[in-house]
Coordinates of C-alpha atoms in Angstrom, one line a residue:
Chain A
M274 CA -183.8 -76.2 0.9
P275 CA -186.8 -76.7 -1.4
C276 CA -186.7 -79.9 -3.3
F277 CA -183.8 -80.6 -5.7
F278 CA -181.0 -80.8 -3.9
P279 CA -178.4 -81.5 -6.5
L280 CA -180.3 -79.5 -9.1
E281 CA -179.4 -76.5 -7.6
I282 CA -175.9 -77.0 -8.6
I283 CA -176.8 -77.4 -12.3
S284 CA -180.4 -75.8 -12.7
R285 CA -178.9 -72.2 -12.9
K286 CA -176.8 -71.7 -15.7
K287 CA -177.8 -75.1 -17.7
M288 CA -181.7 -75.1 -17.3
R289 CA -183.2 -72.8 -18.9
T290 CA -181.4 -73.4 -22.2
S291 CA -182.8 -77.2 -23.3
G292 CA -185.5 -79.3 -22.6
F293 CA -182.4 -82.1 -22.4
V294 CA -181.5 -80.9 -19.3
A295 CA -184.4 -82.3 -17.6
I296 CA -183.7 -85.2 -18.5
F297 CA -180.0 -85.0 -17.5
F298 CA -180.9 -83.8 -14.0
M299 CA -182.8 -86.8 -13.2
I300 CA -179.6 -89.2 -14.3
F301 CA -177.7 -86.7 -12.3
L302 CA -180.2 -87.3 -9.6
S303 CA -179.4 -91.0 -9.3
V304 CA -175.8 -90.4 -9.6
S305 CA -175.6 -88.1 -7.3
S306 CA -175.8 -89.8 -4.0
A307 CA -172.7 -91.4 -4.8
Y308 CA -170.9 -88.9 -3.6
P309 CA -171.4 -87.7 0.5
G310 CA -169.6 -84.7 -0.3
W311 CA -171.6 -82.7 -2.7
K312 CA -173.4 -80.7 -0.1
K313 CA -170.5 -78.5 -0.1
Q314 CA -170.7 -77.8 -3.2
Y315 CA -173.1 -74.7 -3.3
K316 CA -172.3 -71.8 -5.3
P317 CA -173.9 -68.7 -4.9
C318 CA -176.0 -67.9 -7.8
K319 CA -175.3 -64.4 -6.7
Q320 CA -173.0 -62.5 -5.0
L321 CA -171.6 -59.2 -3.7
V322 CA -168.4 -58.2 -1.6
L323 CA -169.3 -54.5 0.2
Y324 CA -167.7 -52.7 3.1
F325 CA -169.9 -50.2 5.6
H326 CA -168.8 -47.8 8.1
D327 CA -170.2 -47.4 11.6
I328 CA -168.8 -44.1 13.5
I329 CA -170.7 -44.1 17.0
Y330 CA -171.4 -40.9 18.9
N331 CA -169.5 -40.5 21.7
G332 CA -170.9 -37.3 22.8
Q333 CA -168.1 -35.1 20.7
N334 CA -168.7 -36.1 17.4
A335 CA -172.5 -35.4 16.4
A336 CA -171.6 -33.9 13.0
N337 CA -170.3 -37.6 11.7
A338 CA -171.4 -40.1 13.6
T339 CA -173.6 -42.8 11.9
A340 CA -174.6 -44.8 14.6
A341 CA -175.8 -44.0 18.1
I342 CA -176.3 -46.1 21.3
V343 CA -179.9 -45.9 22.5
A344 CA -180.3 -48.3 25.2
A345 CA -178.0 -49.3 27.9
P346 CA -178.0 -51.5 31.2
E347 CA -178.4 -49.8 34.3
G348 CA -175.5 -47.7 35.6
A349 CA -174.2 -47.0 31.8
N350 CA -174.7 -44.3 29.9
L351 CA -175.4 -43.2 26.3
T352 CA -172.3 -41.9 24.9
I353 CA -169.6 -44.8 26.2
L354 CA -170.2 -48.0 25.5
A355 CA -170.3 -49.9 28.6
G356 CA -168.4 -52.2 30.6
Q357 CA -168.1 -55.8 30.7
F358 CA -167.9 -56.2 26.7
H359 CA -170.4 -53.5 26.3
F360 CA -172.9 -56.3 27.6
G361 CA -176.8 -54.7 27.2
N362 CA -175.8 -51.6 24.5
I363 CA -178.0 -51.1 21.7
A364 CA -176.6 -49.3 19.1
V365 CA -178.6 -47.8 16.1
F366 CA -177.1 -47.0 12.7
D367 CA -177.5 -45.6 9.3
D368 CA -174.0 -46.4 7.7
P369 CA -172.5 -45.5 4.5
I370 CA -172.1 -48.5 2.4
T371 CA -168.7 -48.6 -0.2
L372 CA -167.4 -50.6 -2.6
D373 CA -164.1 -50.8 -1.6
N374 CA -162.4 -50.1 2.4
N375 CA -162.7 -46.3 1.6
L376 CA -164.8 -44.6 3.8
Q377 CA -164.5 -41.3 1.5
S378 CA -165.7 -43.8 -1.5
P379 CA -168.8 -42.6 -3.1
P380 CA -171.9 -44.5 -1.4
V381 CA -173.8 -47.3 -3.2
G382 CA -176.5 -47.5 -0.3
R383 CA -176.8 -47.5 3.5
A384 CA -176.8 -50.0 6.0
Q385 CA -179.6 -49.4 8.3
G386 CA -181.1 -51.1 11.6
M387 CA -179.2 -52.0 15.0
Y388 CA -177.0 -54.2 16.4
I389 CA -176.8 -55.2 20.3
Y390 CA -173.9 -56.4 22.6
D391 CA -175.2 -59.2 24.0
T392 CA -172.3 -61.2 26.2
K393 CA -170.8 -60.1 29.3
N394 CA -167.3 -62.5 28.9
T395 CA -166.7 -61.2 25.3
F396 CA -167.5 -59.1 22.3
T397 CA -170.4 -60.7 20.9
A398 CA -173.2 -58.2 18.7
W399 CA -176.9 -59.7 17.6
L400 CA -177.2 -57.8 14.4
G401 CA -180.8 -56.7 12.7
F402 CA -180.0 -54.6 9.9
T403 CA -180.9 -54.1 5.9
F404 CA -178.6 -52.9 3.0
V405 CA -180.5 -50.2 1.3
L406 CA -178.7 -49.9 -1.9
N407 CA -179.2 -47.5 -4.6
S408 CA -176.6 -47.2 -7.3
T409 CA -176.9 -47.5 -10.8
K410 CA -176.1 -51.2 -10.6
H411 CA -178.2 -52.1 -7.6
Q412 CA -181.3 -51.1 -6.6
G413 CA -182.9 -53.0 -3.8
T414 CA -182.8 -54.2 -0.1
I415 CA -181.0 -57.1 1.6
N416 CA -181.9 -58.1 5.0
F417 CA -179.6 -60.0 7.8
I418 CA -179.9 -61.4 10.8
G419 CA -177.9 -63.3 13.1
A420 CA -175.5 -63.3 16.2
D421 CA -171.7 -61.6 15.7
P422 CA -168.8 -63.0 17.8
I423 CA -166.9 -60.2 17.0
M424 CA -163.5 -61.4 18.0
V425 CA -164.0 -64.4 15.7
K426 CA -162.1 -63.4 12.1
S427 CA -164.9 -64.7 9.9
R428 CA -168.2 -65.2 10.9
D429 CA -171.9 -66.1 9.1
I430 CA -175.3 -64.8 9.4
S431 CA -178.4 -65.0 7.5
V432 CA -179.5 -63.5 4.7
V433 CA -183.6 -63.7 5.6
G434 CA -185.0 -61.9 2.5
G435 CA -184.4 -59.2 -0.2
T436 CA -186.8 -56.9 -2.4
G437 CA -186.1 -54.8 -5.8
D438 CA -183.2 -56.8 -7.5
F439 CA -182.9 -59.0 -4.4
F440 CA -186.7 -60.0 -4.5
M441 CA -187.3 -63.1 -2.5
H442 CA -183.3 -63.8 -2.1
R443 CA -182.1 -66.1 0.2
G444 CA -178.4 -66.4 1.6
I445 CA -175.4 -66.6 3.6
A446 CA -173.3 -63.3 4.4
T447 CA -169.8 -63.9 5.4
I448 CA -168.4 -60.5 7.8
M449 CA -164.9 -59.5 8.8
T450 CA -164.0 -56.9 11.1
D451 CA -162.0 -54.6 8.0
S452 CA -160.6 -52.1 10.6
F453 CA -161.8 -50.6 13.8
E454 CA -160.2 -47.9 15.7
G455 CA -161.0 -47.5 19.6
D456 CA -164.7 -47.2 20.2
V457 CA -165.8 -45.0 17.4
Y458 CA -164.8 -46.4 14.3
F459 CA -165.2 -49.6 12.5
R460 CA -165.8 -50.8 9.3
L461 CA -167.1 -54.7 8.1
R462 CA -166.5 -56.4 4.9
V463 CA -169.3 -58.1 4.1
D464 CA -169.3 -61.0 1.6
V465 CA -173.1 -61.3 0.7
K466 CA -173.7 -65.0 -1.3
F467 CA -177.1 -65.5 -2.3
Y468 CA -178.1 -69.4 -2.7
E469 CA -181.6 -68.6 -3.7
C470 CA -182.1 -65.9 -6.6
W471 CA -185.1 -65.7 -8.2
Chain B
M122 CA -186.0 -69.2 -4.2
P123 CA -186.2 -73.5 -4.5
C124 CA -184.9 -74.8 -8.2
F125 CA -187.4 -74.3 -10.8
F126 CA -188.2 -70.6 -11.4
P127 CA -190.5 -70.7 -14.0
L128 CA -192.4 -73.6 -12.8
E129 CA -193.2 -71.6 -9.6
I130 CA -195.5 -69.5 -11.9
I131 CA -197.5 -72.5 -13.6
S132 CA -197.4 -75.0 -10.7
R133 CA -200.1 -73.7 -8.0
K134 CA -202.8 -74.6 -9.9
K135 CA -202.3 -76.6 -12.2
M136 CA -199.9 -79.1 -11.0
R137 CA -201.8 -81.4 -8.8
T138 CA -204.0 -82.2 -11.5
S139 CA -202.3 -83.9 -14.0
G140 CA -199.3 -86.0 -14.9
F141 CA -199.4 -84.2 -17.9
V142 CA -198.3 -81.0 -16.1
A143 CA -195.0 -82.2 -15.4
I144 CA -194.2 -83.1 -18.9
F145 CA -195.5 -79.7 -20.0
F146 CA -193.3 -77.9 -17.3
M147 CA -190.3 -79.3 -18.9
I148 CA -191.1 -78.0 -22.3
F149 CA -191.9 -74.6 -20.8
L150 CA -188.4 -74.8 -19.2
S151 CA -186.7 -75.1 -22.7
V152 CA -188.6 -72.7 -24.0
S153 CA -189.2 -70.0 -20.9
S154 CA -185.3 -68.8 -21.4
A155 CA -186.5 -67.1 -24.4
Y156 CA -188.3 -64.3 -22.3
P157 CA -185.6 -62.4 -20.6
G158 CA -188.5 -60.3 -18.8
W159 CA -190.1 -63.7 -16.9
K160 CA -188.3 -62.3 -14.0
K161 CA -191.2 -60.1 -13.8
Q162 CA -194.2 -62.6 -14.0
Y163 CA -194.5 -63.6 -10.7
K164 CA -197.9 -63.6 -9.2
P165 CA -198.3 -64.3 -5.3
C166 CA -199.4 -67.9 -4.5
K167 CA -201.7 -66.0 -1.4
Q168 CA -202.4 -62.0 -1.0
L169 CA -203.6 -60.3 1.9
V170 CA -204.6 -56.6 2.6
L171 CA -204.1 -55.3 5.9
Y172 CA -204.2 -51.8 8.1
F173 CA -202.7 -51.2 11.5
H174 CA -203.2 -48.3 13.8
D175 CA -199.9 -47.1 16.3
I176 CA -200.7 -44.6 18.8
I177 CA -197.9 -43.6 20.4
Y178 CA -197.7 -42.9 23.8
N179 CA -196.8 -39.2 24.6
G180 CA -197.0 -39.0 28.5
Q181 CA -200.8 -38.3 28.3
N182 CA -202.5 -40.9 26.6
A183 CA -201.7 -44.1 28.3
A184 CA -205.3 -45.5 28.0
N185 CA -205.3 -45.7 24.0
A186 CA -201.7 -45.8 23.4
T187 CA -200.4 -48.8 21.4
A188 CA -197.1 -47.9 21.4
A189 CA -194.3 -46.4 23.2
I190 CA -191.2 -45.1 23.2
V191 CA -188.4 -47.0 25.1
A192 CA -185.3 -46.0 23.8
A193 CA -183.6 -42.5 22.8
P194 CA -180.5 -41.3 21.8
E195 CA -178.3 -38.8 25.1
G196 CA -180.4 -35.7 25.7
A197 CA -184.3 -37.0 24.6
N198 CA -186.7 -38.2 26.1
L199 CA -189.6 -41.0 26.3
T200 CA -192.6 -39.0 25.8
I201 CA -191.4 -36.6 22.6
L202 CA -189.9 -38.4 19.8
A203 CA -186.4 -37.4 19.2
G204 CA -185.5 -34.3 17.2
Q205 CA -183.3 -35.1 14.5
F206 CA -185.6 -37.1 12.6
H207 CA -186.3 -39.6 15.6
F208 CA -183.0 -40.8 15.0
G209 CA -182.2 -43.4 18.3
N210 CA -186.0 -44.3 18.8
I211 CA -187.3 -47.3 19.6
A212 CA -190.6 -47.8 19.9
V213 CA -192.3 -51.0 20.9
F214 CA -195.8 -51.7 19.8
D215 CA -198.9 -53.7 20.0
D216 CA -201.1 -52.4 17.3
P217 CA -204.7 -53.3 16.3
I218 CA -205.4 -54.9 12.6
T219 CA -207.9 -54.2 10.9
L220 CA -209.5 -55.3 7.2
D221 CA -209.8 -51.6 6.1
N222 CA -208.8 -48.0 7.5
N223 CA -210.9 -47.1 10.4
L224 CA -209.6 -47.5 13.6
Q225 CA -212.7 -48.7 15.2
S226 CA -213.4 -51.8 13.0
P227 CA -213.4 -55.0 14.4
P228 CA -209.5 -55.9 15.0
V229 CA -208.4 -59.2 13.0
G230 CA -205.0 -59.3 15.4
R231 CA -202.6 -57.2 16.6
A232 CA -199.2 -56.3 14.8
Q233 CA -196.6 -56.8 17.6
G234 CA -192.6 -55.7 17.6
M235 CA -190.7 -52.5 17.4
Y236 CA -189.6 -50.2 14.9
I237 CA -186.3 -48.0 15.1
Y238 CA -186.0 -44.7 13.8
D239 CA -182.4 -44.9 12.0
T240 CA -181.1 -41.6 9.8
K241 CA -180.4 -38.4 10.8
N242 CA -181.0 -36.7 8.0
T243 CA -184.7 -37.9 6.8
F244 CA -187.4 -40.0 8.3
T245 CA -186.6 -44.1 8.3
A246 CA -187.3 -46.6 10.2
W247 CA -186.0 -50.2 10.7
L248 CA -189.0 -52.7 11.3
G249 CA -188.9 -56.2 13.2
F250 CA -192.7 -56.8 14.2
T251 CA -195.2 -60.0 13.3
F252 CA -199.0 -60.2 12.1
V253 CA -200.8 -62.2 15.1
L254 CA -203.7 -62.8 13.4
N255 CA -206.7 -64.5 14.8
S256 CA -210.1 -64.3 13.5
T257 CA -212.8 -67.0 11.4
K258 CA -210.4 -66.3 8.3
H259 CA -206.8 -66.7 9.4
Q260 CA -205.3 -68.4 12.4
G261 CA -201.6 -67.9 12.5
T262 CA -198.3 -65.6 12.3
I263 CA -196.8 -63.4 9.9
N264 CA -192.8 -62.2 11.1
F265 CA -191.8 -58.9 9.2
I266 CA -188.6 -57.4 8.7
G267 CA -186.9 -54.7 6.9
A268 CA -186.1 -51.3 6.2
D269 CA -188.5 -48.4 5.7
P270 CA -187.7 -45.4 4.4
I271 CA -191.1 -43.4 5.5
M272 CA -191.2 -40.8 3.1
V273 CA -191.3 -42.6 -0.1
K274 CA -195.0 -43.3 -0.8
S275 CA -194.8 -47.2 -1.3
R276 CA -192.1 -49.9 0.0
D277 CA -191.2 -53.0 0.2
I278 CA -190.4 -55.2 3.5
S279 CA -189.3 -59.1 3.4
V280 CA -191.8 -61.5 4.8
V281 CA -189.2 -63.9 6.3
G282 CA -191.8 -66.5 7.7
G283 CA -195.0 -67.7 9.2
T284 CA -196.6 -70.0 11.1
G285 CA -200.1 -71.6 11.6
D286 CA -202.3 -70.6 8.3
F287 CA -198.9 -69.1 7.0
F288 CA -196.8 -72.1 8.0
M289 CA -193.5 -71.2 6.0
H290 CA -194.7 -68.6 4.1
R291 CA -192.1 -66.2 2.5
G292 CA -192.8 -63.2 0.5
I293 CA -193.2 -59.4 0.2
A294 CA -194.9 -56.7 1.9
T295 CA -195.7 -53.4 0.4
I296 CA -196.6 -50.8 2.9
M297 CA -198.1 -47.6 2.6
T298 CA -199.1 -44.8 5.3
D299 CA -202.3 -44.7 5.1
S300 CA -202.5 -41.8 7.6
F301 CA -200.8 -40.0 10.3
E302 CA -201.8 -37.3 12.6
G303 CA -198.8 -35.3 13.9
D304 CA -196.2 -37.9 16.1
V305 CA -199.4 -39.5 17.5
Y306 CA -200.9 -41.7 15.4
F307 CA -200.1 -43.6 12.3
R308 CA -201.8 -45.8 10.3
L309 CA -200.0 -48.4 7.9
R310 CA -201.7 -50.2 4.8
V311 CA -199.6 -53.5 4.7
D312 CA -200.3 -55.3 1.2
V313 CA -198.8 -59.3 2.1
K314 CA -197.8 -60.9 -1.1
F315 CA -196.6 -64.5 -0.6
Y316 CA -194.6 -66.4 -3.2
E317 CA -193.6 -69.4 -1.1
C318 CA -196.9 -70.7 -0.1
W319 CA -196.3 -74.5 1.0
Chain C
M118 CA -192.3 -73.3 -0.3
P119 CA -190.0 -74.1 -3.4
C120 CA -191.7 -76.0 -5.8
F121 CA -193.0 -79.2 -5.8
F122 CA -195.1 -80.0 -2.5
P123 CA -195.8 -83.4 -2.5
L124 CA -192.3 -84.0 -3.4
E125 CA -191.0 -83.0 -0.1
I126 CA -192.6 -85.7 1.7
I127 CA -191.0 -88.5 -0.3
S128 CA -187.6 -86.9 -1.7
R129 CA -185.5 -86.5 1.6
K130 CA -185.0 -90.1 2.1
K131 CA -185.5 -92.0 -1.6
M132 CA -184.7 -89.5 -4.3
R133 CA -181.0 -90.0 -4.3
T134 CA -181.5 -93.8 -4.5
S135 CA -182.4 -94.0 -7.8
G136 CA -183.7 -92.3 -11.5
F137 CA -187.0 -94.4 -10.9
V138 CA -187.8 -91.9 -8.4
A139 CA -188.2 -89.3 -10.6
I140 CA -190.9 -90.8 -12.4
F141 CA -192.8 -92.0 -9.6
F142 CA -192.7 -88.3 -8.0
M143 CA -194.7 -87.5 -11.2
I144 CA -197.3 -90.2 -10.8
F145 CA -197.8 -89.0 -7.3
L146 CA -198.1 -85.7 -8.5
S147 CA -200.9 -86.6 -10.4
V148 CA -202.7 -88.5 -7.5
S149 CA -201.8 -86.5 -4.5
S150 CA -204.2 -83.8 -5.1
A151 CA -207.5 -86.3 -4.5
Y152 CA -206.0 -86.1 -0.7
P153 CA -206.9 -82.4 0.5
G154 CA -205.4 -83.2 4.1
W155 CA -201.8 -83.7 2.6
K156 CA -200.6 -80.1 3.4
K157 CA -201.0 -81.5 7.3
Q158 CA -198.4 -84.1 6.4
Y159 CA -194.8 -82.2 6.4
K160 CA -192.6 -83.9 8.4
P161 CA -189.3 -82.3 9.6
C162 CA -186.6 -83.1 7.9
K163 CA -184.5 -82.4 11.2
Q164 CA -185.8 -81.9 14.6
L165 CA -183.6 -80.7 17.7
V166 CA -185.0 -80.3 20.9
L167 CA -183.3 -77.9 23.4
Y168 CA -183.5 -75.6 26.5
F169 CA -182.2 -72.3 26.9
H170 CA -182.4 -70.8 30.9
D171 CA -182.6 -66.9 31.3
I172 CA -181.5 -65.5 34.5
I173 CA -182.8 -61.4 34.3
Y174 CA -180.5 -59.1 36.4
N175 CA -182.3 -57.2 39.1
G176 CA -179.4 -55.3 40.8
Q177 CA -178.1 -57.9 43.1
N178 CA -177.3 -61.1 40.7
A179 CA -174.8 -59.6 38.6
A180 CA -172.5 -62.7 39.1
N181 CA -175.0 -65.4 38.1
A182 CA -177.5 -63.1 35.1
T183 CA -177.3 -64.3 31.5
A184 CA -180.0 -61.1 30.7
A185 CA -180.4 -57.4 31.2
I186 CA -183.4 -55.2 30.9
V187 CA -181.6 -52.2 28.7
A188 CA -185.0 -50.0 27.8
A189 CA -187.9 -49.3 29.4
P190 CA -190.8 -46.9 29.3
E191 CA -191.1 -43.5 30.8
G192 CA -191.4 -43.4 34.8
A193 CA -189.9 -47.4 35.0
N194 CA -186.3 -48.3 35.6
L195 CA -183.6 -51.3 34.5
T196 CA -184.0 -53.7 37.5
I197 CA -186.9 -54.2 38.0
L198 CA -189.5 -55.7 35.0
A199 CA -192.0 -52.6 34.3
G200 CA -195.7 -52.6 35.5
Q201 CA -198.6 -53.0 32.8
F202 CA -197.3 -57.1 32.0
H203 CA -193.8 -55.4 31.5
F204 CA -194.5 -53.2 28.2
G205 CA -192.2 -51.6 26.6
N206 CA -189.0 -53.8 28.6
I207 CA -186.2 -54.9 26.0
A208 CA -184.1 -57.5 27.7
V209 CA -180.8 -58.4 26.2
F210 CA -179.4 -61.7 26.8
D211 CA -176.6 -64.8 26.6
D212 CA -178.3 -67.7 27.8
P213 CA -176.5 -71.1 28.2
I214 CA -178.6 -73.7 25.8
T215 CA -178.5 -77.9 27.3
L216 CA -179.8 -80.9 26.3
D217 CA -182.3 -81.4 29.2
N218 CA -184.3 -78.9 31.8
N219 CA -180.8 -78.7 34.4
L220 CA -179.5 -75.5 34.3
Q221 CA -176.3 -77.5 35.5
S222 CA -176.0 -79.2 32.5
P223 CA -173.2 -78.5 30.6
P224 CA -173.9 -76.4 27.6
V225 CA -174.0 -77.1 23.6
G226 CA -174.2 -73.4 23.0
R227 CA -175.8 -69.8 23.7
A228 CA -178.9 -68.3 23.1
Q229 CA -178.1 -64.6 22.1
G230 CA -180.9 -61.8 21.3
M231 CA -183.4 -59.9 22.7
Y232 CA -187.2 -59.9 24.0
I233 CA -189.7 -57.4 24.1
Y234 CA -192.4 -57.3 26.3
D235 CA -194.9 -55.4 24.4
T236 CA -198.2 -55.6 25.4
K237 CA -200.3 -53.7 27.8
N238 CA -202.8 -56.3 29.0
T239 CA -200.8 -59.6 28.8
F240 CA -197.5 -60.9 28.8
T241 CA -196.5 -61.3 25.4
A242 CA -192.9 -60.8 23.9
W243 CA -191.5 -60.2 20.4
L244 CA -188.3 -62.4 20.1
G245 CA -185.0 -61.6 17.6
F246 CA -182.3 -64.1 18.3
T247 CA -180.0 -67.0 17.4
F248 CA -179.1 -70.0 18.7
V249 CA -174.8 -70.3 18.4
L250 CA -174.4 -74.2 19.1
N251 CA -171.1 -75.6 19.6
S252 CA -170.4 -79.0 20.3
T253 CA -169.4 -82.1 19.3
K254 CA -173.2 -82.8 17.6
H255 CA -173.9 -79.4 16.0
Q256 CA -171.5 -76.4 14.9
G257 CA -173.3 -73.7 13.5
T258 CA -176.0 -71.2 14.3
I259 CA -179.9 -70.9 14.3
N260 CA -181.8 -67.6 13.6
F261 CA -185.2 -66.7 14.8
I262 CA -188.4 -64.5 14.9
G263 CA -191.7 -64.4 16.1
A264 CA -193.8 -63.2 18.6
D265 CA -194.4 -64.8 21.7
P266 CA -197.6 -65.1 23.2
I267 CA -196.2 -66.5 26.9
M268 CA -199.3 -67.4 28.5
V269 CA -200.2 -69.9 25.8
K270 CA -198.7 -73.3 26.9
S271 CA -197.2 -73.9 23.1
R272 CA -196.6 -71.5 20.6
D273 CA -194.7 -71.1 17.4
I274 CA -192.4 -68.8 16.0
S275 CA -190.2 -68.8 12.9
V276 CA -186.6 -70.2 12.2
V277 CA -185.7 -67.8 9.3
G278 CA -182.1 -69.0 8.4
G279 CA -179.0 -70.7 9.6
T280 CA -175.1 -71.5 9.4
G281 CA -172.9 -73.7 9.4
D282 CA -174.4 -77.4 10.1
F283 CA -177.8 -75.6 9.3
F284 CA -177.0 -74.2 6.2
M285 CA -179.7 -71.9 4.6
H286 CA -182.0 -74.0 6.8
R287 CA -185.3 -72.8 7.2
G288 CA -188.5 -74.4 10.1
I289 CA -190.5 -73.5 12.6
A290 CA -189.8 -74.1 16.7
T291 CA -192.2 -74.9 19.0
I292 CA -191.5 -73.0 22.4
M293 CA -192.9 -73.6 25.8
T294 CA -192.0 -71.8 29.2
D295 CA -190.7 -75.0 31.1
S296 CA -190.1 -73.1 34.4
F297 CA -190.4 -69.6 35.4
E298 CA -189.3 -68.0 38.9
G299 CA -190.9 -65.0 39.5
D300 CA -189.2 -62.1 37.4
V301 CA -185.6 -63.9 37.9
Y302 CA -185.6 -66.9 35.9
F303 CA -187.8 -68.6 33.1
R304 CA -186.5 -71.5 30.8
L305 CA -187.6 -72.4 27.4
R306 CA -188.0 -76.0 25.8
V307 CA -187.4 -74.8 22.2
D308 CA -188.6 -77.8 19.6
V309 CA -186.7 -77.2 16.4
K310 CA -188.1 -78.6 13.4
F311 CA -186.6 -77.6 10.0
Y312 CA -188.6 -78.0 6.5
E313 CA -186.4 -77.0 4.3
C314 CA -182.6 -78.8 5.0
W315 CA -180.2 -78.2 2.2

């Protein structure tokens, strides 16, 4: 985090309206240390909730599939996720993003990148992907990386950068598995919370 | 982004010269809200234009190749980029970086990492790579990730960090395909614009 | 970097204690330009030294292995690292993290992600991974990417984000190969230095 911690909290809305704020924030600074719990008060400067839908190629759904297994450990193949919690599978995806949890809703962009199953004794993935948003409301990209302990209900990854409407943004994305159907379909709910907005 | 948006714009050059600036910036803060278009005024605190050259291994060019396909979807192989817009191919690369668009120019570093073809109906890649610069002018690394819609003339990815001369830097890289020859060679022009420079 | 360079240095400890600091920092700002060498004075706002242990699957150590080769260039296989400096191998890992250099020490978390051998004429890897820390002392994740010139004693990669105790943190990680045994085991010492702490 930049320099002024507490400033973040008050600055986004008030700072630009009055020179008075600059003085106010100095006073605020000197007071804020009295509240050790302030660290948890961060509020996103921008927030988006989006869903994306992943249909994994299984040898029979070429037309619908939005993801494919492209790497696997020794002895595994590319149309069935590997045993041992899929350890060693890399899947590449280009998934539709929607505003709600309905796969048929008009997409507002694409989630593009990869996930890597990286654990032998539970389902855990490592994610590297981008939201490419292209709608009347948002134009730009958001870049994510992080560990995804799939069996945990709600987990956090990093928003490491953005372009267009999300120029230089950083934040946290909280992801939840909203639905899954065997090894063929899953849907993630992504709550993107930006804390650096530019 | 840190805390003071407009400050970024004036701070880099003037801030260190006079205490007066600190007061000036407060006034500036109070005024800047009158210009809703200010968001587009960001100027890079540092900028580099570099080229890198990718020669993909095709089974016959082992001596010259700087990249290799290492993963492919079911039914594809590792010496020909896959059908369906190369969907599912992962290539690993160690490409020379030059200051101009000539492959024979003395390299100033290496671009190292991977690209993933991740779309079935157009050419799109996901990039994760590093510029390792090692010249009299620059020593250090720059780390990039982002989506690359290859058919678009100019596209932006994120500069998520750096080391050495680029310690803690962040920014945006605008990439353009400067040349390509079939499935064997391409050259990217990368305009690296840092907005956080330390 | 945020906005006030020198401020970073004095702010962490003093800023919250007194409004006087705000004025002090203005004076400091106006003076600091006299010391061109200040750039090297950055001190981490938080620092962690951790070790992680990677045991690569070689066809015979399934029970102990924490990493597996999942992609390889044409002609190579998945139980032996490829010739030509392993160029083109992608390994997926879920490695225990310990506080010291002993593989038997109680793990404080897992290092999860991938490494990619990306050079034909020396050992160089590209890293994308996450520290998932889960101990009485630390709860949260730290996300890393960067180039790893393995033969160099000490090398820097980027800390691009974090969650939990490391919410929004950024920094640099200095990694050293602390030990390696043929192509089966290596241990990395990771000195994580955060310069943005929130």
